[in-house]
PDB file of C-alpha atoms and ligand atoms in Angstrom:
ATOM      1  CA  UNK A   1      -9.983   2.528  25.877  1.00  0.00           C
ATOM      2  CA  UNK A   2     -11.307   1.308  22.583  1.00  0.00           C
ATOM      3  CA  UNK A   3     -13.038   3.811  20.300  1.00  0.00           C
ATOM      4  CA  UNK A   4     -14.553   1.873  17.388  1.00  0.00           C
ATOM      5  CA  UNK A   5     -16.841   3.282  14.733  1.00  0.00           C
ATOM      6  CA  UNK A   6     -18.734   2.474  11.579  1.00  0.00           C
ATOM      7  CA  UNK A   7     -18.761   5.253   9.008  1.00  0.00           C
ATOM      8  CA  UNK A   8     -19.470   5.419   5.283  1.00  0.00           C
ATOM      9  CA  UNK A   9     -18.726   9.027   4.376  1.00  0.00           C
ATOM     10  CA  UNK A  10     -16.310   9.952   7.164  1.00  0.00           C
ATOM     11  CA  UNK A  11     -18.593  12.066   9.334  1.00  0.00           C
ATOM     12  CA  UNK A  12     -18.818   9.536  12.136  1.00  0.00           C
ATOM     13  CA  UNK A  13     -15.093   8.887  11.853  1.00  0.00           C
ATOM     14  CA  UNK A  14     -14.588  12.580  12.656  1.00  0.00           C
ATOM     15  CA  UNK A  15     -16.747  12.280  15.754  1.00  0.00           C
ATOM     16  CA  UNK A  16     -14.754   9.227  16.875  1.00  0.00           C
ATOM     17  CA  UNK A  17     -11.517  11.136  16.297  1.00  0.00           C
ATOM     18  CA  UNK A  18     -12.746  13.977  18.500  1.00  0.00           C
ATOM     19  CA  UNK A  19     -13.680  11.535  21.267  1.00  0.00           C
ATOM     20  CA  UNK A  20     -10.284   9.839  20.995  1.00  0.00           C
ATOM     21  CA  UNK A  21      -8.473  13.197  21.125  1.00  0.00           C
ATOM     22  CA  UNK A  22     -10.283  14.240  24.309  1.00  0.00           C
ATOM     23  CA  UNK A  23      -9.555  10.923  26.002  1.00  0.00           C
ATOM     24  CA  UNK A  24      -5.889  11.100  24.977  1.00  0.00           C
ATOM     25  CA  UNK A  25      -5.635  14.668  26.292  1.00  0.00           C
ATOM     26  CA  UNK A  26      -6.860  13.331  29.591  1.00  0.00           C
ATOM     27  CA  UNK A  27      -4.038  10.795  29.571  1.00  0.00           C
ATOM     28  CA  UNK A  28      -5.904   7.679  28.495  1.00  0.00           C
ATOM     29  CA  UNK A  29      -4.433   5.086  26.205  1.00  0.00           C
ATOM     30  CA  UNK A  30      -6.793   5.002  23.226  1.00  0.00           C
ATOM     31  CA  UNK A  31      -7.111   2.554  20.367  1.00  0.00           C
ATOM     32  CA  UNK A  32      -9.065   4.285  17.606  1.00  0.00           C
ATOM     33  CA  UNK A  33     -10.295   1.688  15.185  1.00  0.00           C
ATOM     34  CA  UNK A  34     -12.630   1.190  12.338  1.00  0.00           C
ATOM     35  CA  UNK A  35     -14.223  -1.840  13.939  1.00  0.00           C
ATOM     36  CA  UNK A  36     -12.455  -4.608  12.053  1.00  0.00           C
ATOM     37  CA  UNK A  37      -9.869  -5.743  14.471  1.00  0.00           C
ATOM     38  CA  UNK A  38      -9.182  -4.765  18.022  1.00  0.00           C
ATOM     39  CA  UNK A  39      -8.283  -6.388  21.291  1.00  0.00           C
ATOM     40  CA  UNK A  40     -11.037  -7.086  23.786  1.00  0.00           C
ATOM     41  CA  UNK A  41      -8.810  -6.450  26.761  1.00  0.00           C
ATOM     42  CA  UNK A  42      -9.850  -2.847  27.467  1.00  0.00           C
ATOM     43  CA  UNK A  43     -11.069  -0.827  30.465  1.00  0.00           C
ATOM     44  CA  UNK A  44     -13.792   0.761  28.414  1.00  0.00           C
ATOM     45  CA  UNK A  45     -15.240   0.818  24.934  1.00  0.00           C
ATOM     46  CA  UNK A  46     -16.890   3.592  22.968  1.00  0.00           C
ATOM     47  CA  UNK A  47     -18.709   2.298  19.899  1.00  0.00           C
ATOM     48  CA  UNK A  48     -20.472   4.467  17.382  1.00  0.00           C
ATOM     49  CA  UNK A  49     -22.127   4.236  14.013  1.00  0.00           C
ATOM     50  CA  UNK A  50     -23.562   6.350  11.277  1.00  0.00           C
ATOM     51  CA  UNK A  51     -27.292   5.810  10.798  1.00  0.00           C
ATOM     52  CA  UNK A  52     -28.579   4.751   7.381  1.00  0.00           C
ATOM     53  CA  UNK A  53     -32.294   4.128   7.023  1.00  0.00           C
ATOM     54  CA  UNK A  54     -32.492   3.765  10.774  1.00  0.00           C
ATOM     55  CA  UNK A  55     -29.811   1.111  10.867  1.00  0.00           C
ATOM     56  CA  UNK A  56     -26.237   0.911  12.126  1.00  0.00           C
ATOM     57  CA  UNK A  57     -23.319   0.152   9.832  1.00  0.00           C
ATOM     58  CA  UNK A  58     -22.700  -3.574   9.785  1.00  0.00           C
ATOM     59  CA  UNK A  59     -19.118  -3.240  11.040  1.00  0.00           C
ATOM     60  CA  UNK A  60     -20.251  -1.254  14.069  1.00  0.00           C
ATOM     61  CA  UNK A  61     -22.853  -3.894  14.933  1.00  0.00           C
ATOM     62  CA  UNK A  62     -20.150  -6.527  14.627  1.00  0.00           C
ATOM     63  CA  UNK A  63     -17.876  -4.586  17.004  1.00  0.00           C
ATOM     64  CA  UNK A  64     -20.727  -4.189  19.471  1.00  0.00           C
ATOM     65  CA  UNK A  65     -21.387  -7.934  19.303  1.00  0.00           C
ATOM     66  CA  UNK A  66     -17.771  -8.686  20.138  1.00  0.00           C
ATOM     67  CA  UNK A  67     -17.815  -6.235  23.050  1.00  0.00           C
ATOM     68  CA  UNK A  68     -21.191  -7.458  24.307  1.00  0.00           C
ATOM     69  CA  UNK A  69     -19.940 -11.041  24.373  1.00  0.00           C
ATOM     70  CA  UNK A  70     -17.536 -10.148  27.199  1.00  0.00           C
ATOM     71  CA  UNK A  71     -18.089  -6.528  28.122  1.00  0.00           C
ATOM     72  CA  UNK A  72     -15.406  -4.347  29.695  1.00  0.00           C
ATOM     73  CA  UNK A  73     -16.391  -2.413  32.863  1.00  0.00           C
ATOM     74  CA  UNK A  74     -17.684   0.544  30.861  1.00  0.00           C
ATOM     75  CA  UNK A  75     -19.364   0.728  27.472  1.00  0.00           C
ATOM     76  CA  UNK A  76     -20.624   3.883  25.781  1.00  0.00           C
ATOM     77  CA  UNK A  77     -22.592   3.993  22.538  1.00  0.00           C
ATOM     78  CA  UNK A  78     -23.443   6.757  20.104  1.00  0.00           C
ATOM     79  CA  UNK A  79     -24.851   7.157  16.661  1.00  0.00           C
ATOM     80  CA  UNK A  80     -24.788  10.038  14.243  1.00  0.00           C
ATOM     81  CA  UNK A  81     -27.167  10.928  11.499  1.00  0.00           C
ATOM     82  CA  UNK A  82     -29.932  13.484  11.872  1.00  0.00           C
ATOM     83  CA  UNK A  83     -29.448  16.550   9.727  1.00  0.00           C
ATOM     84  CA  UNK A  84     -31.197  19.886   9.326  1.00  0.00           C
ATOM     85  CA  UNK A  85     -34.016  20.708  11.714  1.00  0.00           C
ATOM     86  CA  UNK A  86     -33.829  17.215  13.202  1.00  0.00           C
ATOM     87  CA  UNK A  87     -30.111  17.402  13.997  1.00  0.00           C
ATOM     88  CA  UNK A  88     -30.750  17.568  17.742  1.00  0.00           C
ATOM     89  CA  UNK A  89     -33.448  14.904  17.785  1.00  0.00           C
ATOM     90  CA  UNK A  90     -32.431  11.777  19.674  1.00  0.00           C
ATOM     91  CA  UNK A  91     -32.711   8.787  17.343  1.00  0.00           C
ATOM     92  CA  UNK A  92     -34.009   5.457  18.532  1.00  0.00           C
ATOM     93  CA  UNK A  93     -31.455   2.664  18.167  1.00  0.00           C
ATOM     94  CA  UNK A  94     -32.375  -0.257  15.930  1.00  0.00           C
ATOM     95  CA  UNK A  95     -33.784  -3.221  17.869  1.00  0.00           C
ATOM     96  CA  UNK A  96     -30.719  -5.393  17.509  1.00  0.00           C
ATOM     97  CA  UNK A  97     -28.485  -2.563  18.737  1.00  0.00           C
ATOM     98  CA  UNK A  98     -30.754  -1.881  21.722  1.00  0.00           C
ATOM     99  CA  UNK A  99     -30.576  -5.554  22.706  1.00  0.00           C
ATOM    100  CA  UNK A 100     -26.793  -5.641  22.346  1.00  0.00           C
ATOM    101  CA  UNK A 101     -26.508  -2.369  24.274  1.00  0.00           C
ATOM    102  CA  UNK A 102     -28.298  -3.941  27.191  1.00  0.00           C
ATOM    103  CA  UNK A 103     -26.120  -7.031  26.995  1.00  0.00           C
ATOM    104  CA  UNK A 104     -23.006  -4.832  26.940  1.00  0.00           C
ATOM    105  CA  UNK A 105     -24.211  -2.839  29.930  1.00  0.00           C
ATOM    106  CA  UNK A 106     -24.379   0.464  28.068  1.00  0.00           C
ATOM    107  CA  UNK A 107     -26.758   2.999  29.574  1.00  0.00           C
ATOM    108  CA  UNK A 108     -28.186   4.362  26.346  1.00  0.00           C
ATOM    109  CA  UNK A 109     -27.268   5.354  22.815  1.00  0.00           C
ATOM    110  CA  UNK A 110     -26.397   9.025  22.497  1.00  0.00           C
ATOM    111  CA  UNK A 111     -27.342  10.817  19.264  1.00  0.00           C
ATOM    112  CA  UNK A 112     -25.118  13.343  17.513  1.00  0.00           C
ATOM    113  CA  UNK A 113     -26.053  15.352  14.438  1.00  0.00           C
ATOM    114  CA  UNK A 114     -24.717  14.107  11.117  1.00  0.00           C
ATOM    115  CA  UNK A 115     -22.958  15.456   8.072  1.00  0.00           C
ATOM    116  CA  UNK A 116     -24.086  15.278   4.490  1.00  0.00           C
ATOM    117  CA  UNK A 117     -22.133  17.462   2.097  1.00  0.00           C
ATOM    118  CA  UNK A 118     -19.697  17.523  -0.771  1.00  0.00           C
ATOM    119  CA  UNK A 119     -17.034  16.410  -1.344  1.00  0.00           C
ATOM    120  CA  UNK A 120     -17.525  13.505   1.051  1.00  0.00           C
ATOM    121  CA  UNK A 121     -21.048  12.546  -0.068  1.00  0.00           C
ATOM    122  CA  UNK A 122     -21.226   9.085  -1.575  1.00  0.00           C
ATOM    123  CA  UNK A 123     -24.102   7.489  -3.396  1.00  0.00           C
ATOM    124  CA  UNK A 124     -27.051   8.573  -5.478  1.00  0.00           C
ATOM    125  CA  UNK A 125     -29.359   9.109  -2.506  1.00  0.00           C
ATOM    126  CA  UNK A 126     -26.837  11.224  -0.622  1.00  0.00           C
ATOM    127  CA  UNK A 127     -26.261  13.442  -3.647  1.00  0.00           C
ATOM    128  CA  UNK A 128     -29.993  13.726  -4.267  1.00  0.00           C
ATOM    129  CA  UNK A 129     -30.569  14.816  -0.666  1.00  0.00           C
ATOM    130  CA  UNK A 130     -27.921  17.518  -1.063  1.00  0.00           C
ATOM    131  CA  UNK A 131     -29.500  18.681  -4.335  1.00  0.00           C
ATOM    132  CA  UNK A 132     -32.778  18.973  -2.463  1.00  0.00           C
ATOM    133  CA  UNK A 133     -31.130  21.382  -0.030  1.00  0.00           C
ATOM    134  CA  UNK A 134     -30.832  18.967   2.845  1.00  0.00           C
ATOM    135  CA  UNK A 135     -27.052  18.977   3.065  1.00  0.00           C
ATOM    136  CA  UNK A 136     -24.745  20.417   5.676  1.00  0.00           C
ATOM    137  CA  UNK A 137     -22.527  19.571   8.606  1.00  0.00           C
ATOM    138  CA  UNK A 138     -24.670  19.288  11.717  1.00  0.00           C
ATOM    139  CA  UNK A 139     -22.052  17.702  13.927  1.00  0.00           C
ATOM    140  CA  UNK A 140     -21.577  19.740  17.102  1.00  0.00           C
ATOM    141  CA  UNK A 141     -18.018  18.879  18.055  1.00  0.00           C
ATOM    142  CA  UNK A 142     -18.218  20.911  21.282  1.00  0.00           C
ATOM    143  CA  UNK A 143     -21.101  18.712  22.316  1.00  0.00           C
ATOM    144  CA  UNK A 144     -19.127  15.604  21.304  1.00  0.00           C
ATOM    145  CA  UNK A 145     -16.078  16.780  23.270  1.00  0.00           C
ATOM    146  CA  UNK A 146     -18.236  17.496  26.330  1.00  0.00           C
ATOM    147  CA  UNK A 147     -19.628  13.956  26.167  1.00  0.00           C
ATOM    148  CA  UNK A 148     -16.117  12.537  25.839  1.00  0.00           C
ATOM    149  CA  UNK A 149     -15.081  14.527  28.920  1.00  0.00           C
ATOM    150  CA  UNK A 150     -17.829  12.795  30.939  1.00  0.00           C
ATOM    151  CA  UNK A 151     -16.412   9.472  29.729  1.00  0.00           C
ATOM    152  CA  UNK A 152     -12.965  10.488  30.966  1.00  0.00           C
ATOM    153  CA  UNK A 153     -14.524  11.518  34.307  1.00  0.00           C
ATOM    154  CA  UNK A 154     -16.075   8.080  34.721  1.00  0.00           C
ATOM    155  CA  UNK A 155     -12.864   6.279  33.765  1.00  0.00           C
ATOM    156  CA  UNK A 156     -10.988   8.310  36.374  1.00  0.00           C
ATOM    157  CA  UNK A 157     -13.414   7.603  39.228  1.00  0.00           C
TER     158      UNK A 157
HETATM  159  C1  LIG B   1     -29.251   7.263   2.111  1.00  0.00           C
HETATM  160  C2  LIG B   1     -29.121   7.900   3.462  1.00  0.00           C
HETATM  161  C3  LIG B   1     -29.908   7.452   4.504  1.00  0.00           C
HETATM  162  C4  LIG B   1     -29.812   8.047   5.776  1.00  0.00           C
HETATM  163  N1  LIG B   1     -30.603   7.594   6.795  1.00  0.00           N
HETATM  164  C5  LIG B   1     -30.534   8.197   8.010  1.00  0.00           C
HETATM  165  C6  LIG B   1     -31.360   7.754   9.091  1.00  0.00           C
HETATM  166  O1  LIG B   1     -32.136   6.813   8.975  1.00  0.00           O
HETATM  167  N2  LIG B   1     -31.285   8.407  10.268  1.00  0.00           N
HETATM  168  C7  LIG B   1     -30.427   9.447  10.458  1.00  0.00           C
HETATM  169  O2  LIG B   1     -30.404  10.013  11.537  1.00  0.00           O
HETATM  170  N3  LIG B   1     -29.602   9.867   9.456  1.00  0.00           N
HETATM  171  C8  LIG B   1     -29.645   9.279   8.243  1.00  0.00           C
HETATM  172  N4  LIG B   1     -28.816   9.699   7.229  1.00  0.00           N
HETATM  173  C9  LIG B   1     -27.826  10.749   7.467  1.00  0.00           C
HETATM  174  C10 LIG B   1     -26.460  10.161   7.751  1.00  0.00           C
HETATM  175  O3  LIG B   1     -26.518   9.338   8.888  1.00  0.00           O
HETATM  176  C11 LIG B   1     -25.440  11.288   7.982  1.00  0.00           C
HETATM  177  O4  LIG B   1     -25.138  11.848   6.750  1.00  0.00           O
HETATM  178  C12 LIG B   1     -24.185  10.799   8.691  1.00  0.00           C
HETATM  179  O5  LIG B   1     -23.456  11.886   9.191  1.00  0.00           O
HETATM  180  C13 LIG B   1     -23.324   9.944   7.794  1.00  0.00           C
HETATM  181  O6  LIG B   1     -22.248   9.435   8.552  1.00  0.00           O
HETATM  182  P1  LIG B   1     -20.893   8.950   7.860  1.00  0.00           P
HETATM  183  O7  LIG B   1     -20.303  10.143   7.177  1.00  0.00           O
HETATM  184  O8  LIG B   1     -20.047   8.502   9.005  1.00  0.00           O
HETATM  185  O9  LIG B   1     -21.215   7.857   6.928  1.00  0.00           O
HETATM  186  C14 LIG B   1     -28.900   9.108   5.971  1.00  0.00           C
HETATM  187  C15 LIG B   1     -28.092   9.532   4.907  1.00  0.00           C
HETATM  188  C16 LIG B   1     -28.191   8.944   3.670  1.00  0.00           C
HETATM  189  C17 LIG B   1     -27.317   9.442   2.562  1.00  0.00           C
END
């Protein structure tokens, strides 16, 4: 199973690591990869991205394109971003991602809360948002692990 992700400040990488750990615990052979290079010969692919201004990280889109060009039997997609009161709000995928998701045969794009805090924050905007009291870690790893368990269930059917 491929688990590929696009992350700028590491928060989404942490989510991908949790997914990979659950799948490995269940006995699956996992390739965890920032989406630069990976084989296409997989039983399933999990691809995720951090959301910035409503968009996916370019590397994650690239990985999704590769997967969508000859999709494995199962493809799961997630993105991470919303913080604060919106942390549980499902986020609409960007148009290009929605089109690629359909091409890849993925059911939907699952949303997980994001993380925005020191010391990982990078960039003027990120630091300004934290100064304005919008920071925090809103990733619910139990929720992530539960989702990964449903992936393992499907792979084992
Ligand atoms: C400049 C900026 C823009 C952001 N835009 C969005 C957005 O459009 N939608 C969203 O849900 N989260 C948005 N976020 C929150 C990030 O997606 C969140 O911090 C995420 O966990 C970052 O993931 P990463 O650590 O993997 O890069 C934004 C954050 C920053 C700093």
